[in-house]
């Protein structure tokens, strides 16, 4: 077990992001975005909706003038070119995105994403001024084989290779244990905290202490209205990347309105 951390930073404003994955029509996207917008208070955490490419402009229009950000779920690392089916960082930003998910386990597993492509995509996202949400996390087999730290370390080092601490200042990490995604099996808060502490200490050791102290690390994997409060009570959980429950307006709004002493203090 990693020691409980450590460093807190005023930069670590809580961040709740919804990952809609491959769901919803445009009409459904519009309706959900409007409900999320009206459910977000003035002084809450940062909120983002990471939506299918087709819904970006519609959702960006629906949340315009509010604090809700729109994000993509993937991008290509090249600026433009003959890459049928791909979307660049510049196109995402142009369509209204402020953030983008990179290296989600579903992309690693189903579409051959590697640490090397994650690294290239991170460079492209930063170049376009997008806030990258870099996903890492172990499978059940890897956890059971006691390889959790090794897997996370390889993914984090691979994603951040070649960047200076200053370049990584806006980067958000999402720790998403693969065995907890879409399974209803949430990591226990202490289990999530352990991995988050490991990531923060790794970034401190491998890259820069100040960067690590200010880096937001989100938890993802079966986050729900009834477990967000206990997750956010952990000192190294700075927010959540929410899949299925981000498609249900009332539940997602409750997640945004998480209630913990630690969370409230960090919001201040
Ligand atoms: P669930 O919240 O549906 O488990 O999905 C998590 C996830 O993959 C977010 O990116």
Short mmCIF file of C-alpha atoms and ligand atoms in Angstrom, two decimals:
data_model
loop_
_atom_site.label_atom_id
_atom_site.label_comp_id
_atom_site.label_asym_id
_atom_site.label_seq_id
_atom_site.Cartn_x
_atom_site.Cartn_y
_atom_site.Cartn_z
CA UNK A 1 0.00 0.00 0.00
CA UNK A 2 1.14 3.50 -0.79
CA UNK A 3 1.21 5.93 2.13
CA UNK A 4 -1.69 8.27 2.21
CA UNK A 5 -0.69 11.47 0.51
CA UNK A 6 0.60 14.22 1.07
CA UNK A 7 0.47 17.29 -0.91
CA UNK A 8 -2.63 19.27 -1.59
CA UNK A 9 -2.72 22.18 -3.91
CA UNK A 10 -5.18 24.99 -4.55
CA UNK A 11 -4.76 24.17 -8.23
CA UNK A 12 -6.51 20.86 -7.76
CA UNK A 13 -10.06 22.09 -8.27
CA UNK A 14 -12.42 19.11 -8.35
CA UNK A 15 -13.35 18.04 -11.86
CA UNK A 16 -16.29 15.83 -12.82
CA UNK A 17 -16.35 14.69 -16.44
CA UNK A 18 -19.03 12.63 -18.13
CA UNK A 19 -17.98 10.21 -20.86
CA UNK A 20 -21.04 9.59 -23.00
CA UNK A 21 -19.18 6.96 -25.08
CA UNK A 22 -21.18 5.91 -28.19
CA UNK A 23 -24.60 6.91 -26.92
CA UNK A 24 -27.44 9.33 -27.67
CA UNK A 25 -28.95 10.96 -30.74
CA UNK A 26 -28.62 14.70 -31.27
CA UNK A 27 -32.04 15.37 -29.75
CA UNK A 28 -31.15 13.25 -26.70
CA UNK A 29 -27.75 14.96 -26.42
CA UNK A 30 -29.33 18.39 -26.49
CA UNK A 31 -31.86 17.48 -23.82
CA UNK A 32 -29.23 15.95 -21.52
CA UNK A 33 -26.80 18.84 -21.96
CA UNK A 34 -29.53 21.34 -21.05
CA UNK A 35 -30.43 19.39 -17.92
CA UNK A 36 -26.80 19.19 -16.83
CA UNK A 37 -26.37 22.89 -17.47
CA UNK A 38 -29.34 23.81 -15.33
CA UNK A 39 -28.23 21.42 -12.57
CA UNK A 40 -24.74 22.95 -12.25
CA UNK A 41 -24.37 25.62 -9.60
CA UNK A 42 -22.02 28.56 -9.73
CA UNK A 43 -19.52 27.32 -7.18
CA UNK A 44 -19.31 23.65 -8.00
CA UNK A 45 -16.47 21.65 -9.48
CA UNK A 46 -15.29 21.94 -13.06
CA UNK A 47 -17.66 19.94 -15.23
CA UNK A 48 -17.13 18.52 -18.72
CA UNK A 49 -19.25 16.47 -21.08
CA UNK A 50 -17.14 14.27 -23.36
CA UNK A 51 -19.50 13.50 -26.17
CA UNK A 52 -19.45 11.73 -29.55
CA UNK A 53 -17.90 13.80 -32.34
CA UNK A 54 -21.30 14.22 -34.00
CA UNK A 55 -22.77 15.87 -30.90
CA UNK A 56 -19.98 18.34 -30.13
CA UNK A 57 -21.46 21.41 -31.80
CA UNK A 58 -24.96 20.77 -30.51
CA UNK A 59 -23.76 20.25 -26.94
CA UNK A 60 -21.35 23.20 -27.14
CA UNK A 61 -24.29 25.39 -28.16
CA UNK A 62 -26.42 24.08 -25.30
CA UNK A 63 -23.82 24.84 -22.62
CA UNK A 64 -22.48 28.08 -24.11
CA UNK A 65 -22.20 30.80 -21.47
CA UNK A 66 -22.21 28.27 -18.62
CA UNK A 67 -19.28 26.71 -16.79
CA UNK A 68 -19.86 23.31 -18.43
CA UNK A 69 -17.07 22.36 -20.83
CA UNK A 70 -17.36 20.10 -23.85
CA UNK A 71 -14.80 17.42 -24.64
CA UNK A 72 -13.99 14.85 -27.27
CA UNK A 73 -13.40 11.18 -26.51
CA UNK A 74 -10.38 10.73 -28.77
CA UNK A 75 -8.34 12.54 -31.41
CA UNK A 76 -5.71 11.90 -34.05
CA UNK A 77 -2.18 13.15 -33.47
CA UNK A 78 -1.69 14.71 -36.90
CA UNK A 79 -2.93 18.23 -37.52
CA UNK A 80 -4.64 17.29 -40.78
CA UNK A 81 -4.29 14.96 -43.74
CA UNK A 82 -5.50 11.81 -45.42
CA UNK A 83 -6.65 9.93 -42.32
CA UNK A 84 -10.17 8.80 -43.16
CA UNK A 85 -12.43 8.66 -40.14
CA UNK A 86 -10.11 10.57 -37.84
CA UNK A 87 -10.54 13.95 -36.12
CA UNK A 88 -7.70 16.32 -35.19
CA UNK A 89 -7.16 18.39 -32.05
CA UNK A 90 -7.69 21.55 -34.06
CA UNK A 91 -11.01 20.28 -35.37
CA UNK A 92 -12.12 19.44 -31.83
CA UNK A 93 -11.19 22.88 -30.56
CA UNK A 94 -12.83 24.52 -33.56
CA UNK A 95 -16.07 22.60 -32.91
CA UNK A 96 -16.18 23.84 -29.31
CA UNK A 97 -14.14 21.35 -27.28
CA UNK A 98 -11.97 22.48 -24.39
CA UNK A 99 -10.90 19.03 -23.28
CA UNK A 100 -10.35 15.53 -24.68
CA UNK A 101 -10.10 12.00 -23.31
CA UNK A 102 -6.92 10.20 -24.40
CA UNK A 103 -6.05 6.51 -24.08
CA UNK A 104 -9.34 5.26 -22.67
CA UNK A 105 -9.09 1.52 -21.95
CA UNK A 106 -11.82 0.84 -24.51
CA UNK A 107 -9.63 2.45 -27.15
CA UNK A 108 -6.59 0.54 -25.92
CA UNK A 109 -8.51 -2.76 -25.93
CA UNK A 110 -10.73 -2.41 -29.02
CA UNK A 111 -8.73 -0.09 -31.27
CA UNK A 112 -5.07 -0.83 -30.63
CA UNK A 113 -4.24 2.34 -28.68
CA UNK A 114 -0.73 2.11 -27.21
CA UNK A 115 1.32 4.23 -24.83
CA UNK A 116 3.12 5.54 -27.90
CA UNK A 117 -0.07 6.75 -29.59
CA UNK A 118 -1.26 8.19 -26.29
CA UNK A 119 1.99 10.17 -26.12
CA UNK A 120 1.51 11.54 -29.65
CA UNK A 121 -2.13 12.40 -29.00
CA UNK A 122 -1.17 14.19 -25.80
CA UNK A 123 1.23 16.37 -27.76
CA UNK A 124 -1.46 17.20 -30.32
CA UNK A 125 -4.06 18.01 -27.66
CA UNK A 126 -1.71 20.32 -25.77
CA UNK A 127 -0.70 21.99 -29.02
CA UNK A 128 -4.34 22.88 -29.68
CA UNK A 129 -4.88 24.18 -26.15
CA UNK A 130 -7.14 21.31 -25.08
CA UNK A 131 -7.07 19.98 -21.51
CA UNK A 132 -6.06 16.33 -21.92
CA UNK A 133 -7.62 13.65 -19.71
CA UNK A 134 -5.12 10.79 -19.94
CA UNK A 135 -6.56 7.42 -18.90
CA UNK A 136 -4.56 4.69 -17.19
CA UNK A 137 -5.54 1.55 -15.31
CA UNK A 138 -4.99 -2.16 -14.91
CA UNK A 139 -7.11 -5.14 -15.95
CA UNK A 140 -8.38 -7.67 -13.44
CA UNK A 141 -5.73 -10.20 -14.51
CA UNK A 142 -3.02 -7.60 -13.98
CA UNK A 143 -4.37 -6.68 -10.54
CA UNK A 144 -4.60 -10.31 -9.49
CA UNK A 145 -1.03 -10.87 -10.70
CA UNK A 146 0.11 -7.97 -8.47
CA UNK A 147 1.05 -5.93 -11.52
CA UNK A 148 -1.14 -2.88 -10.85
CA UNK A 149 1.70 -0.50 -10.03
CA UNK A 150 3.86 -1.77 -12.87
CA UNK A 151 1.07 -1.32 -15.43
CA UNK A 152 0.19 2.16 -14.22
CA UNK A 153 3.85 3.18 -14.14
CA UNK A 154 4.41 2.03 -17.73
CA UNK A 155 1.29 3.85 -18.93
CA UNK A 156 2.11 7.09 -17.09
CA UNK A 157 5.76 7.11 -18.15
CA UNK A 158 4.77 6.27 -21.74
CA UNK A 159 2.16 9.01 -21.93
CA UNK A 160 4.43 11.70 -20.48
CA UNK A 161 7.72 10.75 -22.16
CA UNK A 162 9.55 13.71 -23.64
CA UNK A 163 7.43 16.45 -22.06
CA UNK A 164 8.74 19.13 -19.72
CA UNK A 165 6.91 19.77 -16.43
CA UNK A 166 5.73 23.14 -17.77
CA UNK A 167 4.16 21.50 -20.81
CA UNK A 168 2.19 19.09 -18.62
CA UNK A 169 0.72 21.76 -16.34
CA UNK A 170 -2.89 21.39 -17.53
CA UNK A 171 -2.90 17.60 -17.90
CA UNK A 172 -5.47 15.58 -15.98
CA UNK A 173 -4.97 11.87 -15.29
CA UNK A 174 -7.94 9.50 -15.01
CA UNK A 175 -7.28 6.31 -13.09
CA UNK A 176 -9.79 3.83 -14.46
CA UNK A 177 -9.25 0.23 -13.36
CA UNK A 178 -10.55 -1.76 -16.32
CA UNK A 179 -12.32 -4.24 -14.04
CA UNK A 180 -14.46 -1.42 -12.63
CA UNK A 181 -15.63 0.04 -15.95
CA UNK A 182 -19.24 -0.71 -16.75
CA UNK A 183 -19.25 -3.64 -14.33
CA UNK A 184 -20.92 -2.09 -11.31
CA UNK A 185 -17.78 -3.00 -9.34
CA UNK A 186 -16.44 0.30 -8.07
CA UNK A 187 -12.97 0.33 -6.58
CA UNK A 188 -13.19 0.75 -2.84
CA UNK A 189 -12.28 4.33 -1.94
CA UNK A 190 -9.10 3.17 -0.20
CA UNK A 191 -8.16 1.06 -3.22
CA UNK A 192 -8.62 4.04 -5.56
CA UNK A 193 -6.71 6.29 -3.16
CA UNK A 194 -3.84 3.83 -3.15
CA UNK A 195 -3.48 3.97 -6.94
CA UNK A 196 -3.92 7.76 -7.01
CA UNK A 197 -1.18 8.19 -4.43
CA UNK A 198 1.04 5.90 -6.45
CA UNK A 199 0.43 8.00 -9.58
CA UNK A 200 1.09 11.28 -7.77
CA UNK A 201 4.31 10.01 -6.23
CA UNK A 202 5.39 8.55 -9.55
CA UNK A 203 4.88 11.88 -11.32
CA UNK A 204 6.80 13.60 -8.49
CA UNK A 205 9.67 11.15 -8.76
CA UNK A 206 9.82 10.80 -12.54
CA UNK A 207 8.94 14.32 -13.66
CA UNK A 208 8.45 17.06 -11.11
CA UNK A 209 7.21 17.44 -7.54
CA UNK A 210 5.34 20.65 -8.10
CA UNK A 211 3.62 19.27 -11.16
CA UNK A 212 2.56 16.20 -9.17
CA UNK A 213 1.24 18.30 -6.29
CA UNK A 214 -1.02 20.26 -8.62
CA UNK A 215 -2.06 17.47 -10.99
CA UNK A 216 -5.71 16.48 -10.95
CA UNK A 217 -6.24 12.74 -10.79
CA UNK A 218 -9.79 11.56 -11.47
CA UNK A 219 -11.22 8.17 -10.64
CA UNK A 220 -13.37 6.29 -13.18
CA UNK A 221 -15.21 2.99 -13.00
CA UNK A 222 -18.83 2.54 -11.92
CA UNK A 223 -19.02 5.96 -10.26
CA UNK A 224 -22.56 6.58 -9.08
CA UNK A 225 -24.62 9.05 -7.08
CA UNK A 226 -24.39 6.75 -4.06
CA UNK A 227 -20.62 6.22 -4.06
CA UNK A 228 -19.25 9.59 -5.19
CA UNK A 229 -19.22 11.10 -1.69
CA UNK A 230 -17.05 8.36 -0.20
CA UNK A 231 -14.72 8.40 -3.21
CA UNK A 232 -14.31 12.18 -3.03
CA UNK A 233 -13.51 11.94 0.67
CA UNK A 234 -10.15 10.44 -0.29
CA UNK A 235 -7.40 13.07 -0.34
CA UNK A 236 -5.91 12.15 -3.70
CA UNK A 237 -9.17 11.85 -5.63
CA UNK A 238 -9.73 15.13 -7.43
CA UNK A 239 -12.85 14.16 -9.32
CA UNK A 240 -14.41 11.50 -11.48
CA UNK A 241 -14.72 10.34 -15.06
CA UNK A 242 -18.24 8.99 -15.21
CA UNK A 243 -19.58 6.64 -17.88
CA UNK A 244 -23.06 5.13 -17.63
CA UNK A 245 -24.34 7.44 -14.90
CA UNK A 246 -23.42 10.53 -16.93
CA UNK A 247 -26.26 9.59 -19.30
CA UNK A 248 -28.84 10.07 -16.52
CA UNK A 249 -29.26 13.78 -15.82
CA UNK A 250 -30.42 13.59 -12.21
CA UNK A 251 -27.74 11.07 -11.22
CA UNK A 252 -24.96 12.99 -12.95
CA UNK A 253 -26.07 16.25 -11.35
CA UNK A 254 -25.98 14.54 -7.94
CA UNK A 255 -22.46 13.33 -8.71
CA UNK A 256 -21.45 16.92 -9.55
CA UNK A 257 -22.94 17.97 -6.21
CA UNK A 258 -20.83 15.47 -4.26
CA UNK A 259 -20.73 16.11 -0.55
CA UNK A 260 -17.65 15.52 1.51
CA UNK A 261 -15.76 17.55 4.00
CA UNK A 262 -12.54 17.09 2.08
CA UNK A 263 -14.20 17.96 -1.22
CA UNK A 264 -15.77 21.09 0.20
CA UNK A 265 -12.44 22.17 1.64
CA UNK A 266 -10.70 21.60 -1.65
CA UNK A 267 -13.39 23.60 -3.45
CA UNK A 268 -12.81 26.62 -1.26
P1 LIG B 1 -18.72 3.49 -16.10
O1 LIG B 1 -18.92 4.69 -15.21
O2 LIG B 1 -19.91 3.18 -16.94
O3 LIG B 1 -18.18 2.32 -15.34
O4 LIG B 1 -17.58 3.91 -17.16
C1 LIG B 1 -16.41 4.48 -16.70
C2 LIG B 1 -15.65 5.00 -17.85
O5 LIG B 1 -15.18 4.24 -18.69
C3 LIG B 1 -15.50 6.45 -17.97
O6 LIG B 1 -14.58 6.79 -18.94
#
